[in-house]
Short mmCIF file of C-alpha atoms in Angstrom, two decimals:
data_model
loop_
_atom_site.label_atom_id
_atom_site.label_comp_id
_atom_site.label_asym_id
_atom_site.label_seq_id
_atom_site.Cartn_x
_atom_site.Cartn_y
_atom_site.Cartn_z
CA UNK Q 1 79.09 82.05 98.79
CA UNK Q 2 79.81 85.57 100.03
CA UNK Q 3 80.81 87.80 97.23
CA UNK Q 4 81.17 90.87 99.36
CA UNK Q 5 84.17 92.94 98.41
CA UNK Q 6 86.94 93.73 101.13
CA UNK Q 7 86.99 97.50 101.62
CA UNK Q 8 90.60 98.50 102.45
CA UNK Q 9 91.25 100.47 105.63
CA UNK Q 10 92.80 104.00 105.36
CA UNK Q 11 95.95 104.92 107.28
CA UNK Q 12 97.39 108.29 108.48
CA UNK Q 13 101.09 107.49 109.55
CA UNK Q 14 103.06 109.95 111.71
CA UNK Q 15 106.41 109.11 110.00
CA UNK Q 16 108.75 111.37 112.06
CA UNK Q 17 112.42 111.28 111.54
CA UNK Q 18 113.87 109.42 108.66
CA UNK Q 19 115.94 107.40 111.24
CA UNK Q 20 112.79 105.49 111.74
CA UNK Q 21 113.43 103.73 108.57
CA UNK Q 22 116.50 101.89 110.17
CA UNK Q 23 115.75 101.60 113.72
CA UNK Q 24 113.87 99.05 115.60
CA UNK Q 25 111.89 101.21 117.94
CA UNK Q 26 108.22 101.53 119.37
CA UNK Q 27 107.12 103.22 116.06
CA UNK Q 28 108.66 100.86 113.60
CA UNK Q 29 107.61 97.94 115.62
CA UNK Q 30 104.05 99.05 115.31
CA UNK Q 31 104.50 99.61 111.61
CA UNK Q 32 105.52 95.90 111.31
CA UNK Q 33 102.55 94.83 113.36
CA UNK Q 34 100.30 96.64 111.01
CA UNK Q 35 101.71 95.30 107.93
CA UNK Q 36 101.17 91.80 109.24
CA UNK Q 37 97.52 92.35 110.41
CA UNK Q 38 95.96 94.42 107.73
CA UNK Q 39 94.34 92.80 104.63
CA UNK Q 40 96.92 92.47 101.92
CA UNK Q 41 96.45 95.39 99.43
CA UNK Q 42 96.73 95.12 95.74
CA UNK Q 43 98.55 98.27 95.43
CA UNK Q 44 99.39 101.46 97.85
CA UNK Q 45 98.57 105.07 97.17
CA UNK Q 46 100.62 107.21 99.43
CA UNK Q 47 100.02 111.02 99.93
CA UNK Q 48 103.47 112.19 101.46
CA UNK Q 49 104.25 115.51 103.07
CA UNK Q 50 107.43 115.41 101.02
CA UNK Q 51 106.08 115.78 97.58
CA UNK Q 52 104.53 119.11 97.01
CA UNK Q 53 103.89 120.57 93.48
CA UNK Q 54 101.89 123.12 91.57
CA UNK Q 55 98.92 121.20 90.51
CA UNK Q 56 98.33 117.61 91.42
CA UNK Q 57 100.38 114.84 90.10
CA UNK Q 58 100.81 110.95 90.39
CA UNK Q 59 103.84 109.05 89.98
CA UNK Q 60 103.35 106.84 86.90
CA UNK Q 61 106.68 104.88 86.53
CA UNK Q 62 106.64 101.29 86.93
CA UNK Q 63 110.17 101.42 88.39
CA UNK Q 64 110.28 104.14 91.10
CA UNK Q 65 113.71 104.98 92.60
CA UNK Q 66 114.14 105.31 96.34
CA UNK Q 67 114.72 108.96 96.97
CA UNK Q 68 116.92 110.14 99.93
CA UNK Q 69 115.51 113.54 100.30
CA UNK Q 70 117.17 114.42 103.47
CA UNK Q 71 120.65 115.62 104.76
CA UNK Q 72 123.05 115.11 107.76
CA UNK Q 73 122.11 111.47 108.63
CA UNK Q 74 124.50 108.33 108.89
CA UNK Q 75 125.53 106.63 105.70
CA UNK Q 76 123.36 103.46 106.40
CA UNK Q 77 120.40 105.53 105.92
CA UNK Q 78 121.49 106.65 102.47
CA UNK Q 79 122.21 103.04 101.61
CA UNK Q 80 118.59 101.99 102.01
CA UNK Q 81 116.62 100.95 99.03
CA UNK Q 82 113.05 100.21 98.68
CA UNK Q 83 112.69 98.60 95.39
CA UNK Q 84 108.86 98.23 95.18
CA UNK Q 85 107.32 98.44 91.66
CA UNK Q 86 105.11 101.51 90.76
CA UNK Q 87 101.96 101.17 88.82
CA UNK Q 88 101.41 103.33 85.65
CA UNK Q 89 98.00 101.41 85.56
CA UNK Q 90 96.85 102.75 88.94
CA UNK Q 91 98.11 106.37 88.02
CA UNK Q 92 96.13 106.04 84.91
CA UNK Q 93 92.92 104.90 86.71
CA UNK Q 94 93.27 107.88 89.12
CA UNK Q 95 93.76 110.61 86.40
CA UNK Q 96 90.93 109.23 84.30
CA UNK Q 97 88.44 108.62 86.87
CA UNK Q 98 89.07 112.16 88.67
CA UNK Q 99 88.36 113.66 85.27
CA UNK Q 100 87.01 116.87 86.89
CA UNK Q 101 90.33 117.37 88.24
CA UNK Q 102 93.48 117.65 86.00
CA UNK Q 103 96.00 115.08 87.63
CA UNK Q 104 99.27 114.90 85.75
CA UNK Q 105 101.37 111.76 85.49
CA UNK Q 106 104.93 111.99 86.37
CA UNK Q 107 106.98 109.26 84.81
CA UNK Q 108 110.30 110.10 86.66
CA UNK Q 109 109.28 110.67 90.31
CA UNK Q 110 110.41 108.04 92.86
CA UNK Q 111 109.37 107.20 96.32
CA UNK Q 112 110.35 109.74 98.94
CA UNK Q 113 111.24 109.06 102.62
CA UNK Q 114 107.53 110.01 103.58
CA UNK Q 115 106.63 106.72 101.82
CA UNK Q 116 109.33 104.08 101.99
CA UNK Q 117 110.60 104.96 105.61
CA UNK Q 118 107.58 103.17 107.08
CA UNK Q 119 106.70 100.74 104.18
CA UNK Q 120 110.02 99.01 104.39
CA UNK Q 121 108.89 98.01 107.97
CA UNK Q 122 105.26 97.26 106.94
CA UNK Q 123 106.11 95.31 103.74
CA UNK Q 124 109.83 94.49 103.91
CA UNK Q 125 109.67 92.44 100.61
CA UNK Q 126 108.78 95.50 98.72
CA UNK Q 127 106.56 93.46 96.32
CA UNK Q 128 103.40 95.78 96.44
CA UNK Q 129 103.07 98.45 93.83
CA UNK Q 130 103.28 101.91 95.36
CA UNK Q 131 102.11 105.09 93.72
CA UNK Q 132 102.33 108.63 95.31
CA UNK Q 133 99.86 111.53 94.85
CA UNK Q 134 101.39 114.99 95.33
CA UNK Q 135 100.21 117.84 97.33
CA UNK Q 136 99.18 120.80 95.31
CA UNK Q 137 100.62 123.71 97.56
CA UNK Q 138 98.34 126.27 95.73
CA UNK Q 139 95.20 124.77 96.96
CA UNK Q 140 93.31 125.33 100.39
CA UNK Q 141 92.42 122.54 102.77
CA UNK Q 142 89.00 122.15 101.45
CA UNK Q 143 90.30 121.46 98.10
CA UNK Q 144 92.51 118.55 99.69
CA UNK Q 145 89.47 117.21 101.61
CA UNK Q 146 87.21 117.26 98.57
CA UNK Q 147 89.81 115.57 96.42
CA UNK Q 148 90.39 113.04 99.05
CA UNK Q 149 86.80 111.95 98.89
CA UNK Q 150 87.03 111.27 95.32
CA UNK Q 151 89.53 108.46 95.90
CA UNK Q 152 86.98 106.56 97.83
CA UNK Q 153 86.43 103.87 95.00
CA UNK Q 154 90.04 102.74 95.45
CA UNK Q 155 89.17 101.36 98.80
CA UNK Q 156 86.99 98.82 97.10
CA UNK Q 157 89.47 98.08 94.55
CA UNK Q 158 91.87 96.74 97.01
CA UNK Q 159 94.11 99.90 97.27
CA UNK Q 160 95.68 100.71 100.58
CA UNK Q 161 95.46 104.69 100.78
CA UNK Q 162 98.08 106.20 103.32
CA UNK Q 163 98.37 109.87 104.32
CA UNK Q 164 101.86 110.36 105.66
CA UNK Q 165 103.10 113.31 107.45
CA UNK Q 166 102.75 114.56 111.27
CA UNK Q 167 99.56 116.13 112.55
CA UNK Q 168 101.89 118.30 115.04
CA UNK Q 169 105.05 119.35 113.26
CA UNK Q 170 107.21 122.32 113.95
CA UNK Q 171 110.96 121.19 112.98
CA UNK Q 172 112.25 124.62 113.96
CA UNK Q 173 111.47 124.04 117.55
CA UNK Q 174 112.36 120.34 117.71
CA UNK Q 175 115.00 119.26 120.29
CA UNK Q 176 117.31 116.43 119.73
CA UNK Q 177 118.32 114.06 122.48
CA UNK Q 178 120.30 110.81 122.65
CA UNK Q 179 117.65 109.17 120.48
CA UNK Q 180 117.67 112.04 117.94
CA UNK Q 181 114.42 113.63 117.42
CA UNK Q 182 112.67 110.61 119.14
CA UNK Q 183 113.49 112.22 122.50
CA UNK Q 184 110.66 111.83 124.99
CA UNK Q 185 110.58 115.61 125.65
CA UNK Q 186 107.28 117.31 124.48
CA UNK Q 187 106.21 120.95 124.97
CA UNK Q 188 103.07 121.46 126.80
CA UNK Q 189 101.49 123.34 123.78
CA UNK Q 190 102.42 120.35 121.46
CA UNK Q 191 100.85 117.86 123.70
CA UNK Q 192 97.72 119.95 124.09
CA UNK Q 193 97.18 120.54 120.36
CA UNK Q 194 97.83 116.57 119.78
CA UNK Q 195 95.02 116.08 122.18
CA UNK Q 196 92.72 118.59 120.75
CA UNK Q 197 93.25 117.19 117.35
CA UNK Q 198 92.54 113.58 118.59
CA UNK Q 199 89.39 114.62 120.17
CA UNK Q 200 88.02 116.14 116.89
CA UNK Q 201 89.09 113.15 114.97
CA UNK Q 202 87.28 110.73 117.11
CA UNK Q 203 84.23 112.93 117.22
CA UNK Q 204 84.29 112.89 113.46
CA UNK Q 205 84.53 116.68 113.60
CA UNK Q 206 86.09 117.24 110.05
CA UNK Q 207 84.91 120.83 109.77
CA UNK Q 208 86.99 121.88 112.56
CA UNK Q 209 89.97 119.80 111.36
CA UNK Q 210 89.72 121.43 107.87
CA UNK Q 211 89.63 124.84 109.62
CA UNK Q 212 92.58 123.88 111.98
CA UNK Q 213 93.88 127.60 112.22
CA UNK Q 214 91.00 128.10 114.82
CA UNK Q 215 92.38 125.58 117.25
CA UNK Q 216 94.54 127.06 119.99
CA UNK Q 217 98.38 126.81 119.20
CA UNK Q 218 97.83 126.02 115.56
CA UNK Q 219 100.61 128.48 114.55
CA UNK Q 220 103.01 126.74 116.68
CA UNK Q 221 101.73 123.12 115.98
CA UNK Q 222 101.35 123.60 112.13
CA UNK Q 223 103.60 126.42 111.07
CA UNK Q 224 103.29 125.13 107.47
CA UNK Q 225 100.69 122.73 106.15
CA UNK Q 226 102.48 119.99 104.18
CA UNK Q 227 102.71 117.65 107.13
CA UNK Q 228 99.00 118.18 108.05
CA UNK Q 229 97.52 118.05 104.57
CA UNK Q 230 98.03 114.14 104.38
CA UNK Q 231 95.67 113.60 107.58
CA UNK Q 232 93.01 115.63 105.67
CA UNK Q 233 93.17 113.16 102.73
CA UNK Q 234 92.79 110.24 105.17
CA UNK Q 235 89.91 111.70 107.05
CA UNK Q 236 88.04 112.55 103.90
CA UNK Q 237 88.05 108.76 103.04
CA UNK Q 238 86.12 107.91 106.31
CA UNK Q 239 82.74 106.62 105.86
CA UNK Q 240 79.87 106.60 108.47
CA UNK Q 241 80.54 102.93 109.15
CA UNK Q 242 84.36 103.44 109.69
CA UNK Q 243 85.59 103.30 113.28
CA UNK Q 244 88.99 105.00 113.92
CA UNK Q 245 91.79 103.45 116.09
CA UNK Q 246 94.85 105.44 117.20
CA UNK Q 247 98.33 104.13 117.69
CA UNK Q 248 101.87 105.58 118.00
CA UNK Q 249 100.30 108.30 119.98
CA UNK Q 250 103.44 110.14 121.18
CA UNK Q 251 104.70 113.78 120.90
CA UNK Q 252 108.52 113.40 120.36
CA UNK Q 253 111.42 115.97 119.89
CA UNK Q 254 109.25 118.42 121.68
CA UNK Q 255 107.12 119.30 118.77
CA UNK Q 256 106.56 116.28 116.49
CA UNK Q 257 103.54 114.09 116.99
CA UNK Q 258 103.86 110.44 115.79
CA UNK Q 259 100.08 110.01 116.44
CA UNK Q 260 98.79 107.65 113.80
CA UNK Q 261 95.37 106.32 112.67
CA UNK Q 262 93.77 103.26 111.17
CA UNK Q 263 90.42 104.21 109.76
CA UNK Q 264 87.93 101.41 109.01
CA UNK Q 265 89.56 98.18 110.25
#
């Protein structure tokens, strides 16, 4: 009998506009496909661009609310609920295991759209426990990479770890079309930066990705770091055996890369 443990893959999801939560488009269809083909996780840990804190925190409530952390969208989007359970047990495990870091438990925090907007397509029954890990905005990229590596034990424990953001994300320069921010238009600099980031990801050049500011057009593509940091957490969890596959590889709205990764499948 084979007693070898299933090591869960790691995802980076380019989540894009909250409207993807209620649209059947090429991005949400890929999320549905992904949920149907991945090994079923015992729990999910999501590092979302939309939870920044001073210090690192985990959501520790067993009944997380659905947070509608956006404005100016159709009523249908605000009516969406994703009633997945949380897991105080997983939050405790992370805090206790990573004892060289101080990780505070938050017993109020729910699930922001950086988590539920794609999880509702991947796991529509909302029956897998979801915990979020916050982004400490006071820390540098190397800190986030190092902290990400400390989470590796969760992959062998059946936890699906997901970084959720957009690796090119300049909302100030984004353009809306008939399909909102999912318009096919892309600035040349955004396409170029997306290509450069993908090249470094596939080469395993994590050093250059940690020091992304040296990449041409970095100030345009990453004017603030919160949507990029989840990528660094995902890459930190890559082992020597892990291959990477890319999906939803598209720049939309001029300046938002939906490019996403599966690490280790």
